[in-house]
Tab-separated table of C-alpha atoms and ligand atoms in Angstrom:
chain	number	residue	atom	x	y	z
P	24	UNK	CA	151.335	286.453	188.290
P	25	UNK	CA	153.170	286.442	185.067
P	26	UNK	CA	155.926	288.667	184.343
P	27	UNK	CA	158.339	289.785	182.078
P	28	UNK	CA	161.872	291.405	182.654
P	29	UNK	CA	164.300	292.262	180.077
P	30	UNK	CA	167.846	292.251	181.873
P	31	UNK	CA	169.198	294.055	178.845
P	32	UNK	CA	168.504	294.457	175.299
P	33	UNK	CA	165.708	297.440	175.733
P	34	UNK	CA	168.192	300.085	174.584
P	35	UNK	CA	171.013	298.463	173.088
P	36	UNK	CA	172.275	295.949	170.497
P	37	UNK	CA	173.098	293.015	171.983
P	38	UNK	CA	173.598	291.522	175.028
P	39	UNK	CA	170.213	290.498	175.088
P	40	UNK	CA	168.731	288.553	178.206
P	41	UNK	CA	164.886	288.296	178.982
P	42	UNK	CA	163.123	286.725	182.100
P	43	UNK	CA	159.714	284.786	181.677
P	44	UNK	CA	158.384	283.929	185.137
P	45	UNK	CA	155.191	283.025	186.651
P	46	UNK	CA	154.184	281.489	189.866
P	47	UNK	CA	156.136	277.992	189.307
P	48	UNK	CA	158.768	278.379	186.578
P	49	UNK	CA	161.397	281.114	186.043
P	50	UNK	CA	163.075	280.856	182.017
P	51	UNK	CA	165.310	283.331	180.670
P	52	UNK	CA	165.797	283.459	177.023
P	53	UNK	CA	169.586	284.466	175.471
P	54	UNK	CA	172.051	285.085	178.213
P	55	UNK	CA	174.421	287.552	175.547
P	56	UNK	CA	177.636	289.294	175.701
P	57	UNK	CA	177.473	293.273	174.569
P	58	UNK	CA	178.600	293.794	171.440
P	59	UNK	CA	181.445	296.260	172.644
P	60	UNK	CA	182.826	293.394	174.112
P	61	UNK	CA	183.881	292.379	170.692
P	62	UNK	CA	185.703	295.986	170.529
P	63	UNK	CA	187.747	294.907	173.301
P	64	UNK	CA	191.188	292.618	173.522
P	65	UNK	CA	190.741	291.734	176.810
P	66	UNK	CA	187.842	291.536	179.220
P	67	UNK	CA	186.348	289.149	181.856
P	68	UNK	CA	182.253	287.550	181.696
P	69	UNK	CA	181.822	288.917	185.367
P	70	UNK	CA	182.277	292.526	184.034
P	71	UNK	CA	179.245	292.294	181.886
P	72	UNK	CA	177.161	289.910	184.506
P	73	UNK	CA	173.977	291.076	184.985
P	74	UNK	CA	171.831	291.364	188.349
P	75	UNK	CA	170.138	288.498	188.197
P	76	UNK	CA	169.292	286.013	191.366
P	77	UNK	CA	169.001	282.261	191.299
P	78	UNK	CA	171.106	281.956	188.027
P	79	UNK	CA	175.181	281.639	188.289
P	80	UNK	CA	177.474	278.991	189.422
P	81	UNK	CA	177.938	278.929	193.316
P	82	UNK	CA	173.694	280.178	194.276
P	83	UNK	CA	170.895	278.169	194.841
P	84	UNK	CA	169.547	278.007	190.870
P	85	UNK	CA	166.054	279.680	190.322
P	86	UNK	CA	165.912	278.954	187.263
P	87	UNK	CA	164.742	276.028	185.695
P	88	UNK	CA	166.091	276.203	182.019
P	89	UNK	CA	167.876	279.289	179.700
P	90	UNK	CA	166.941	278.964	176.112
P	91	UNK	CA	168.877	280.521	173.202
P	92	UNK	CA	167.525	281.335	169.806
P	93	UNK	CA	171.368	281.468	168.115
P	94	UNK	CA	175.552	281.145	168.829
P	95	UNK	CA	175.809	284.413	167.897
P	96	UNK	CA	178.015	285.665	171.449
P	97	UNK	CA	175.460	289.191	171.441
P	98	UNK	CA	172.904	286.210	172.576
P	99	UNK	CA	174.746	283.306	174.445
P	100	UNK	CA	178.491	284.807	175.401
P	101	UNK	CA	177.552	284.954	178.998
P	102	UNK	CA	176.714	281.598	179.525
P	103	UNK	CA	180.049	280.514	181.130
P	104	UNK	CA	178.590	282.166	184.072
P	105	UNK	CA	175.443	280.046	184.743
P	106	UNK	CA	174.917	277.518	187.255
P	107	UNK	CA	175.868	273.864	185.213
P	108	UNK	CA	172.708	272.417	186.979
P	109	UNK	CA	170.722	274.637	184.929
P	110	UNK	CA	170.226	273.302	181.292
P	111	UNK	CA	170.162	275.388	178.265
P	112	UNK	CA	167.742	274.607	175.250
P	113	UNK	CA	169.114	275.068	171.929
P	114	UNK	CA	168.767	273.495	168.811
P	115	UNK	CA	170.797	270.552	166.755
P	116	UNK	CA	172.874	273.189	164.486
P	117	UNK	CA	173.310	275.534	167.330
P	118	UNK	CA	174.352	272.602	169.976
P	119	UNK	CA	177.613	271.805	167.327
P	120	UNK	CA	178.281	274.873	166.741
P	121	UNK	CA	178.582	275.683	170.315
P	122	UNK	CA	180.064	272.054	171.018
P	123	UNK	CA	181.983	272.043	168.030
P	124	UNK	CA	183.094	274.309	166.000
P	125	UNK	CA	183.430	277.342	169.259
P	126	UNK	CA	186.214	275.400	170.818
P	127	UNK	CA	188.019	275.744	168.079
P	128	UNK	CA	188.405	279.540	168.512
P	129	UNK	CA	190.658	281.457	171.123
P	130	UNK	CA	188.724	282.567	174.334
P	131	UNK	CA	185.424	280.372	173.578
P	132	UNK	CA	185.972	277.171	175.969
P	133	UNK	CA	183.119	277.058	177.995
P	134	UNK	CA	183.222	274.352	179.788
P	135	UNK	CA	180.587	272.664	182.099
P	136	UNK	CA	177.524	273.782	180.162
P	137	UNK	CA	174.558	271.948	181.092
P	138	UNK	CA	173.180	271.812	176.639
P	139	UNK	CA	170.441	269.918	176.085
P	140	UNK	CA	168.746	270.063	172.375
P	141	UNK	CA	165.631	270.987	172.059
P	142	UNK	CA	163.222	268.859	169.336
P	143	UNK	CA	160.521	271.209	168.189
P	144	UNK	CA	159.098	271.954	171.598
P	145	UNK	CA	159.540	271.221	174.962
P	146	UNK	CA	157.285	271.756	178.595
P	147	UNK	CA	159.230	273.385	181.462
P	148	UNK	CA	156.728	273.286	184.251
P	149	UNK	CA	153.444	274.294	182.979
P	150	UNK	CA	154.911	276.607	180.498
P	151	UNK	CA	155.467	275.325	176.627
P	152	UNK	CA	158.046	276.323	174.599
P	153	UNK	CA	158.240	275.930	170.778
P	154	UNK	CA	161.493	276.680	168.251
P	155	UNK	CA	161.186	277.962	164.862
P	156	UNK	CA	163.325	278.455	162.730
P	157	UNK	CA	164.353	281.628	161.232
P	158	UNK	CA	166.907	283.230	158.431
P	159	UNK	CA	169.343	284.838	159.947
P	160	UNK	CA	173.149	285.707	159.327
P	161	UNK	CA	173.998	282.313	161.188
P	162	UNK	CA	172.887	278.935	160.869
P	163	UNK	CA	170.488	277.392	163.249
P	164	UNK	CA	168.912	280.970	164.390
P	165	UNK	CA	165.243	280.159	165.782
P	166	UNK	CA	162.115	282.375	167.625
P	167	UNK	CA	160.451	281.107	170.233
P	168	UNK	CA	156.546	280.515	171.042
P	169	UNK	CA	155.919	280.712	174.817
P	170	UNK	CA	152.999	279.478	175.695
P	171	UNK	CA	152.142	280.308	179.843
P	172	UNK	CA	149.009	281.133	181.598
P	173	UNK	CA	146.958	279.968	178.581
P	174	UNK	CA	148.681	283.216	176.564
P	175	UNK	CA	150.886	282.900	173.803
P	176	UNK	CA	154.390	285.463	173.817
P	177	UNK	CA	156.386	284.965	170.442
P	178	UNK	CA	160.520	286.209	170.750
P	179	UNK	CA	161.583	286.713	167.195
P	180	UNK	CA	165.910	286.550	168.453
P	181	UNK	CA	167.517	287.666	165.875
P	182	UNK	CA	165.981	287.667	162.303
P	183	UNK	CA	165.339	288.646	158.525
P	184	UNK	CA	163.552	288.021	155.026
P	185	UNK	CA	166.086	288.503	152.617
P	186	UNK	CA	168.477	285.893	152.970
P	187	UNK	CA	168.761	282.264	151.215
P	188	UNK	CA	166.453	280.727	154.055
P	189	UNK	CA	164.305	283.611	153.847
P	190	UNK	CA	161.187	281.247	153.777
P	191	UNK	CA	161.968	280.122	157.485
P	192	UNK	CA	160.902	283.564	158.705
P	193	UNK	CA	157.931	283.761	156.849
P	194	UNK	CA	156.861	280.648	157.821
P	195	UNK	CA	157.173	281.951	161.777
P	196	UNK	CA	154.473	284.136	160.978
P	197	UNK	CA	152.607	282.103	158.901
P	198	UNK	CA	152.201	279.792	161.385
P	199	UNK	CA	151.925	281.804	165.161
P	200	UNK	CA	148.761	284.090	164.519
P	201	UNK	CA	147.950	286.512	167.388
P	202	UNK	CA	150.211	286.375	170.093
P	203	UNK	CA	149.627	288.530	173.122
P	204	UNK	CA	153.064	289.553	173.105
P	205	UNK	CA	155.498	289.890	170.664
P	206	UNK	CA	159.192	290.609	171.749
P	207	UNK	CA	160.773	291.776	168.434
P	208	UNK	CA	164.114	292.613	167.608
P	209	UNK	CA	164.823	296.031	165.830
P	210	UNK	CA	168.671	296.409	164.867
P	211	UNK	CA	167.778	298.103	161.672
P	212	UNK	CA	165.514	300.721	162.742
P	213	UNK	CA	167.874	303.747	163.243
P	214	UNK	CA	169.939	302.763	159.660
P	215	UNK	CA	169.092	304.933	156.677
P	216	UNK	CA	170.392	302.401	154.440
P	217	UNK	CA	166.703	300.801	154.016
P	218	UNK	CA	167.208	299.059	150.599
P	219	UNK	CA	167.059	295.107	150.664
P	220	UNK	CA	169.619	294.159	149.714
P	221	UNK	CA	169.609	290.264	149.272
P	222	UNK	CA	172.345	287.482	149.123
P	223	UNK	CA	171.577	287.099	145.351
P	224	UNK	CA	172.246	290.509	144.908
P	225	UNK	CA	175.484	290.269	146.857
P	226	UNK	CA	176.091	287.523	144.419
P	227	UNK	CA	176.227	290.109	141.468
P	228	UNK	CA	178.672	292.210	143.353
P	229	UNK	CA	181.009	289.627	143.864
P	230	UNK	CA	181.051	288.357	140.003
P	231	UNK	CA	181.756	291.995	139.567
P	232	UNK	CA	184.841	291.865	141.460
P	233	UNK	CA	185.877	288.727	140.819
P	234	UNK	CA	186.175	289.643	137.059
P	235	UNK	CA	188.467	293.022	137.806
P	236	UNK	CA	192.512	292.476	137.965
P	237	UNK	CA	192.484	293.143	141.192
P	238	UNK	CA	193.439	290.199	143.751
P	239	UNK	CA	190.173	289.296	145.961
P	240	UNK	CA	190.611	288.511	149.418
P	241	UNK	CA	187.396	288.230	151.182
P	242	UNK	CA	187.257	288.828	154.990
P	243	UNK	CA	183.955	286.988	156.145
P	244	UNK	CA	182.415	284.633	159.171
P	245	UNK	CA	183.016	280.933	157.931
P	246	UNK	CA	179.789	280.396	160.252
P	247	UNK	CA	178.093	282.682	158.105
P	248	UNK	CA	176.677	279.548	155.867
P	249	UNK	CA	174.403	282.309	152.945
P	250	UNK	CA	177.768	284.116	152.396
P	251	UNK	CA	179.875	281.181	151.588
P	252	UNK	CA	177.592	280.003	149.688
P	253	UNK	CA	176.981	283.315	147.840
P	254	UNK	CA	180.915	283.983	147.396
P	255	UNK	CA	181.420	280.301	146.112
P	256	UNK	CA	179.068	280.633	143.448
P	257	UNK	CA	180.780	283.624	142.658
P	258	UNK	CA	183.723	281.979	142.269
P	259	UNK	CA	182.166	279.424	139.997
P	260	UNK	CA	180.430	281.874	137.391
P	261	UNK	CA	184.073	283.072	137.204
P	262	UNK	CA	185.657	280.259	137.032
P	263	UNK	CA	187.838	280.903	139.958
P	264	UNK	CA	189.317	278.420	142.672
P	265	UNK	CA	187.924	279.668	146.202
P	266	UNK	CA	190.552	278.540	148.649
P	267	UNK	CA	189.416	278.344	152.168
P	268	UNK	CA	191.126	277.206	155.679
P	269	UNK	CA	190.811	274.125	157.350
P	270	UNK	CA	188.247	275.989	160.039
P	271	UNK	CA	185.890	276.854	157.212
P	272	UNK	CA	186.230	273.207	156.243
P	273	UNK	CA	185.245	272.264	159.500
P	274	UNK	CA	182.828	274.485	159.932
P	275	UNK	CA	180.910	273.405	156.476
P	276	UNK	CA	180.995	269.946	157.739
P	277	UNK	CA	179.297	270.252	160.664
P	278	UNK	CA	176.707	272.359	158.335
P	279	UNK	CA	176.672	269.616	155.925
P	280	UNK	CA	173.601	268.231	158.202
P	281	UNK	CA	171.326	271.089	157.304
P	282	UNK	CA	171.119	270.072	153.267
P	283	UNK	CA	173.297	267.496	150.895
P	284	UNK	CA	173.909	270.911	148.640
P	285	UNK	CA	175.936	272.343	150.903
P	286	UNK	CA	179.310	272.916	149.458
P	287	UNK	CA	182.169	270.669	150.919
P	288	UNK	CA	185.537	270.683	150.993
P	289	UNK	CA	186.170	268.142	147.902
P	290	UNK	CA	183.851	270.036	145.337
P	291	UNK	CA	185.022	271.884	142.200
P	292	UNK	CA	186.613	275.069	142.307
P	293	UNK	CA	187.705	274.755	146.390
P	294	UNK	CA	191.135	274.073	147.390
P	295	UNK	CA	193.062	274.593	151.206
P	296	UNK	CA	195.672	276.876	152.582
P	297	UNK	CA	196.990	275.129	155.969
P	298	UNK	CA	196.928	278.027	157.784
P	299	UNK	CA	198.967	277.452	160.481
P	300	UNK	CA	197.180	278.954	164.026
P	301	UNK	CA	195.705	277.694	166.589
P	302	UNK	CA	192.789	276.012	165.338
P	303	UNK	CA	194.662	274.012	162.455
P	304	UNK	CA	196.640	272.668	165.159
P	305	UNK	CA	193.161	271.646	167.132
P	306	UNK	CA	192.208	269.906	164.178
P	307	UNK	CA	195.766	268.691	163.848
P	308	UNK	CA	195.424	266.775	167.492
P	309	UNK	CA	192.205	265.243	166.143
P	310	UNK	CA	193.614	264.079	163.043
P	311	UNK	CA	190.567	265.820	160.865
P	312	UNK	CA	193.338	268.437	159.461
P	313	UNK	CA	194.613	265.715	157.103
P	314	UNK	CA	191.268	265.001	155.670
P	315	UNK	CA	191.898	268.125	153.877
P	316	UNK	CA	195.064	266.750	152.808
P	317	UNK	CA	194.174	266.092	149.309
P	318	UNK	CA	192.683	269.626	148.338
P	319	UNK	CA	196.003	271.633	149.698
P	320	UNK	CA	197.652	274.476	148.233
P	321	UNK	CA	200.481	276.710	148.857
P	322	UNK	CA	201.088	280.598	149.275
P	323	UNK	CA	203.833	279.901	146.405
P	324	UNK	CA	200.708	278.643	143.892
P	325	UNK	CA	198.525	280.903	145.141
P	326	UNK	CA	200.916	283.969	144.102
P	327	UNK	CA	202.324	282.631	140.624
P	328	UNK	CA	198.889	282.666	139.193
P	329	UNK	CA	196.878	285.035	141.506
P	330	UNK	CA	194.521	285.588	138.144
P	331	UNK	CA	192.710	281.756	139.379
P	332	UNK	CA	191.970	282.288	142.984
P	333	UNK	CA	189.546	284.064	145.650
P	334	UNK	CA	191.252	283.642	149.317
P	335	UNK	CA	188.881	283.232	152.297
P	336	UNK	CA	190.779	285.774	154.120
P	337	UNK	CA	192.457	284.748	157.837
P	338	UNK	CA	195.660	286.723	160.194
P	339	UNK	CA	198.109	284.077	157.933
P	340	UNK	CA	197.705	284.312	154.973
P	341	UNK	CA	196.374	287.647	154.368
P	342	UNK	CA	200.052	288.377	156.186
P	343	UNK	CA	201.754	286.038	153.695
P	344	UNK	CA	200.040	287.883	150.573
P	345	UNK	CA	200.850	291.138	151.496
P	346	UNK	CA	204.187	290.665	151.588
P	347	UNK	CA	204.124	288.742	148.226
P	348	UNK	CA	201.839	290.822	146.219
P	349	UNK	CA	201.885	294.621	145.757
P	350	UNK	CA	198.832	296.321	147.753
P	351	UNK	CA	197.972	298.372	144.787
P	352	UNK	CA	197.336	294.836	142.999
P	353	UNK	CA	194.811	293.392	146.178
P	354	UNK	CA	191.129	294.150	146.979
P	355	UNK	CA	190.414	293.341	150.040
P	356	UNK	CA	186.552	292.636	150.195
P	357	UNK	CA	184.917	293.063	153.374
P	358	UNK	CA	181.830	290.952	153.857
P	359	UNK	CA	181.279	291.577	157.538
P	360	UNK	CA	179.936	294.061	159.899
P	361	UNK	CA	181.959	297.140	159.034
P	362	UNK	CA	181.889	298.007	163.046
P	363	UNK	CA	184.633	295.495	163.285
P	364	UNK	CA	186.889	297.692	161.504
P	365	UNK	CA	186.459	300.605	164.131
P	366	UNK	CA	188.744	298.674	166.636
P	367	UNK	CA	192.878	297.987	165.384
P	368	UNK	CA	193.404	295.379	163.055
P	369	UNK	CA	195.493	293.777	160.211
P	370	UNK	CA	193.720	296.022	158.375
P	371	UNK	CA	194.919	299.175	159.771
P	372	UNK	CA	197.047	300.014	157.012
P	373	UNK	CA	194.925	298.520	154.192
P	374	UNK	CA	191.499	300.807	154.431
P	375	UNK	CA	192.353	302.488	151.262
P	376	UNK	CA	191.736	299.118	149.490
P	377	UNK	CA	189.094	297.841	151.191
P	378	UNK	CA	185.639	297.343	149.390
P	379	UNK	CA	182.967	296.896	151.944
P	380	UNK	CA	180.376	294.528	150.520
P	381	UNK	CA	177.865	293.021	152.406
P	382	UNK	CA	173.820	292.569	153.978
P	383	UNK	CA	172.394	292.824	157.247
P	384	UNK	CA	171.556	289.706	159.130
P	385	UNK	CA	168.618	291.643	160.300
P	386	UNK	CA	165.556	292.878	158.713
P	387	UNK	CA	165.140	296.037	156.870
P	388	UNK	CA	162.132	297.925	158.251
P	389	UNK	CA	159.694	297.123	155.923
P	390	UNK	CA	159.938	293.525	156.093
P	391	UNK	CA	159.374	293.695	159.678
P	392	UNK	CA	156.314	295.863	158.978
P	393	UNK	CA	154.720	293.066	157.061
P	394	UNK	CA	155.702	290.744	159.286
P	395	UNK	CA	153.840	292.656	162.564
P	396	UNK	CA	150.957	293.009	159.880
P	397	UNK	CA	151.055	289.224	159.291
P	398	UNK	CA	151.432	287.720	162.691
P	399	UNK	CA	149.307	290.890	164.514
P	400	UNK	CA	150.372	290.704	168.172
P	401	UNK	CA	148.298	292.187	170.352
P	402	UNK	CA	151.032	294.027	172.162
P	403	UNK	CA	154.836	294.691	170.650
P	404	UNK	CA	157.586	294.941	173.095
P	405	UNK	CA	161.014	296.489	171.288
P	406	UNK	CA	164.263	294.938	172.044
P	407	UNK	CA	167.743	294.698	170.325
P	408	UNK	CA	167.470	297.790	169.063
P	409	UNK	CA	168.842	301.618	169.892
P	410	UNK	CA	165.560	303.244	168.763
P	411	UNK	CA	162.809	301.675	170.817
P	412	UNK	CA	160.802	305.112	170.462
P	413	UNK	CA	160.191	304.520	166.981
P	414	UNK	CA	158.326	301.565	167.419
P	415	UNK	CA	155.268	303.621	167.436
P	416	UNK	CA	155.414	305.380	164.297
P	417	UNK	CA	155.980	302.146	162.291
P	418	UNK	CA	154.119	299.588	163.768
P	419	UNK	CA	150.394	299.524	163.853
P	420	UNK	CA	149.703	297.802	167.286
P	421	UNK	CA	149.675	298.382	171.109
P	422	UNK	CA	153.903	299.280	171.298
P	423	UNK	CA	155.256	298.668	175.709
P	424	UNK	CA	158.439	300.314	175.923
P	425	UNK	CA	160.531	298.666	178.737
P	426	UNK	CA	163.567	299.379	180.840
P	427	UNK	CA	166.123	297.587	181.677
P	428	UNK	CA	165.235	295.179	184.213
P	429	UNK	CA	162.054	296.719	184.445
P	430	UNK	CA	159.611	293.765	186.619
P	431	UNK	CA	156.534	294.092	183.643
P	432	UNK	CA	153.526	292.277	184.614
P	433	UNK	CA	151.725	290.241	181.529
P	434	UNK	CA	148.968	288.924	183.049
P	435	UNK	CA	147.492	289.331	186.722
P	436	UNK	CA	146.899	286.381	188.779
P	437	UNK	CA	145.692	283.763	187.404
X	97	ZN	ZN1	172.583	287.357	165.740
């Protein structure tokens, strides 16, 4: 028999975690964190661990691999819980950023994790598994092709078509035709907001702003590569100076694999702020923080001629600018999941001058209409989303609603 379980992820956004079994091999694909664990100061993995036998440290594993499609934590934060002799398939980008860069930040030390990377494809038993990569809001973000039983399941993780590797996706259905199952994310589907907006677009925006009096700091993910990108060419059809912390250095580094025209530290219009937290001083130990040496600035530049810079916002230096420049003289640009300003923050008692400007890492509905119409999967299977019922009004194909942990069969006995 060949089954199919989704541990979680049929009703919510995030926390995804989906079994693949048959007779000889059990695989489960993400291992996530919910999202309202991000809401949260303090919490502990074993409050979100799922029911799940044969996986976690101290049991006899049943499991012979995990695979994850992205380092996003809705879709790998609970793997500090699994059993080390259990390896987990990612890919190059997403091995350093979980290797690398993650250890940088405060409560993301896993240690013991059993990461091997995964070239293309790999066999786990009799059951072949093939990455693809797809655009997404983080580097590295891939879909997997599961071939078992001589049928073909496709798991989109977490994707969309409007971004600056928007190709990537469209090549994913371009290139797996008729799966029996698809297991597709729908984040978007209950947002009424339904016009693309794309990174070039976002680019506009931000020349827009840059070129008002106001002060720009931007609050966004360094790991979100599209954005950086988008913001820095901002700052160059402005002619600003876009200075950054040594993490987002870091960070672009370890990108600097993907492409030679991604932005470094030592091109035009970038300079440094040594913010000085935690992860300066991890960089500090391994002597990469004075690489940056030659591209630092201070607070005291920064604020004589505020007219030449856009600050990557971070806890310092957003601190040290508010208390040198007047509030009715900042814009605070928020390029991030506006969610994240639900919970307390240094931003508490800045809302009235924040401009929220940014895109979804998922896709809009109609892109993943075309996309279903493209690839046509014999049977769709909702996940990551809060509106699995309206799967059948949009999509033109045999729709299987699951439950949580719901034990779905795919195909009888061989
Ligand atoms: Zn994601």
């Amino acid at each position: 028999m060949t089954g199919l379980i989704i541990h979680r992820g049929t009703n919510e956004i995030g926390g995804s975690a989906v079994e693949i079994y048959n007779k000889e091999t059990k695989l489960l694909f993400d291992f996530g964190i919910p999202l309202d664990s991000a809401l949260r100061n303090y919490y502990s993995l074993e409050e979100y661990k799922l029911p799940i036998k044969g996986l976690y440290k101290n049991e006899e594993p049943e499991f012979s691999a995990v695979f994850l499609t992205h380092a996003h934590p809705d879709h790998f934060g609970l793997m500090g819980l699994l059993n080390p002799k259990i390896p987990i398939y990612v890919n190059k980008i997403t091995y350093d950023i979980l290797t690398k860069i993650n250890p940088l930040l405060p409560n993301r030390d896993d240690e013991d994790l059993n990461l091997k990377i995964i070239n293309d494809e790999v066999n786990i038993g009799n059951i072949n598994i093939k990455s693809y990569n797809v655009d997404h809001s983080i580097s590295g973000a891939c879909a997997h092709e599961i071939q078992i039983d001589n049928k073909v399941i496709v798991y989109s993780g977490d994707l969309r078509f409007h971004g600056r590797a928007f190709w990537q996706s469209s090549n994913l259905k371009r290139k797996v035709k008729n799966p029996d199952y698809l297991i597709m994310e729908g984040t978007t589907l209950g947002r009424s907001e339904q016009n693309i907006v794309k990174e070039t677009d976002l680019e506009e925006e931000f020349v827009k702003l840059f070129k008002s009096d106001k002060f720009p700091i931007v609050e966004f993910s360094a790991q979100n590569l599209d954005r950086f990108i988008t913001i820095y060419r901002a700052c160059l059809r402005t002619g600003k100076i876009f200075v950054i912390d040594p993490y987002t250095c870091y960070v672009l580094e370890v990108y600097s694999q993907i492409s030679k025209s991604i932005p470094q530290f030592n091109w035009n219009n970038i300079m440094v702020y040594f913010a000085n937290n935690g992860i300066s001083e991890k960089l500090a130990e391994t002597k990469k923080l004075y690489t940056y040496k030659s591209k630092k600035i201070s607070v005291e530049e920064i604020v004589d001629n505020p007219q030449k810079y856009v600050i990557k916002g971070n806890g310092i230096i957003d601190e040290k600018i508010f208390n040198r420049i007047h509030k009715d003289k900042i814009n605070i640009i928020f390029s991030m999941w506006k969610g994240y300003l639900d919970r307390p923050s240094r931003f508490d008692s800045y809302k009235d001058i924040i401009t929220i400007l940014h895109t979804s890492g998922h896709a809009y509905i109609n892109d993943l209409q075309k996309f279903v119409k493209e690839m046509k999967p014999k049977n769709l299977i909702p996940i990551h989303t809060e509106y699995k019922e309206k799967y059948r009004e949009l999509f033109n194909t045999n729709i299987i609603e699951l439950q949580d942990g719901q034990d779905f069969v795919l195909f009888p006995e061989r």
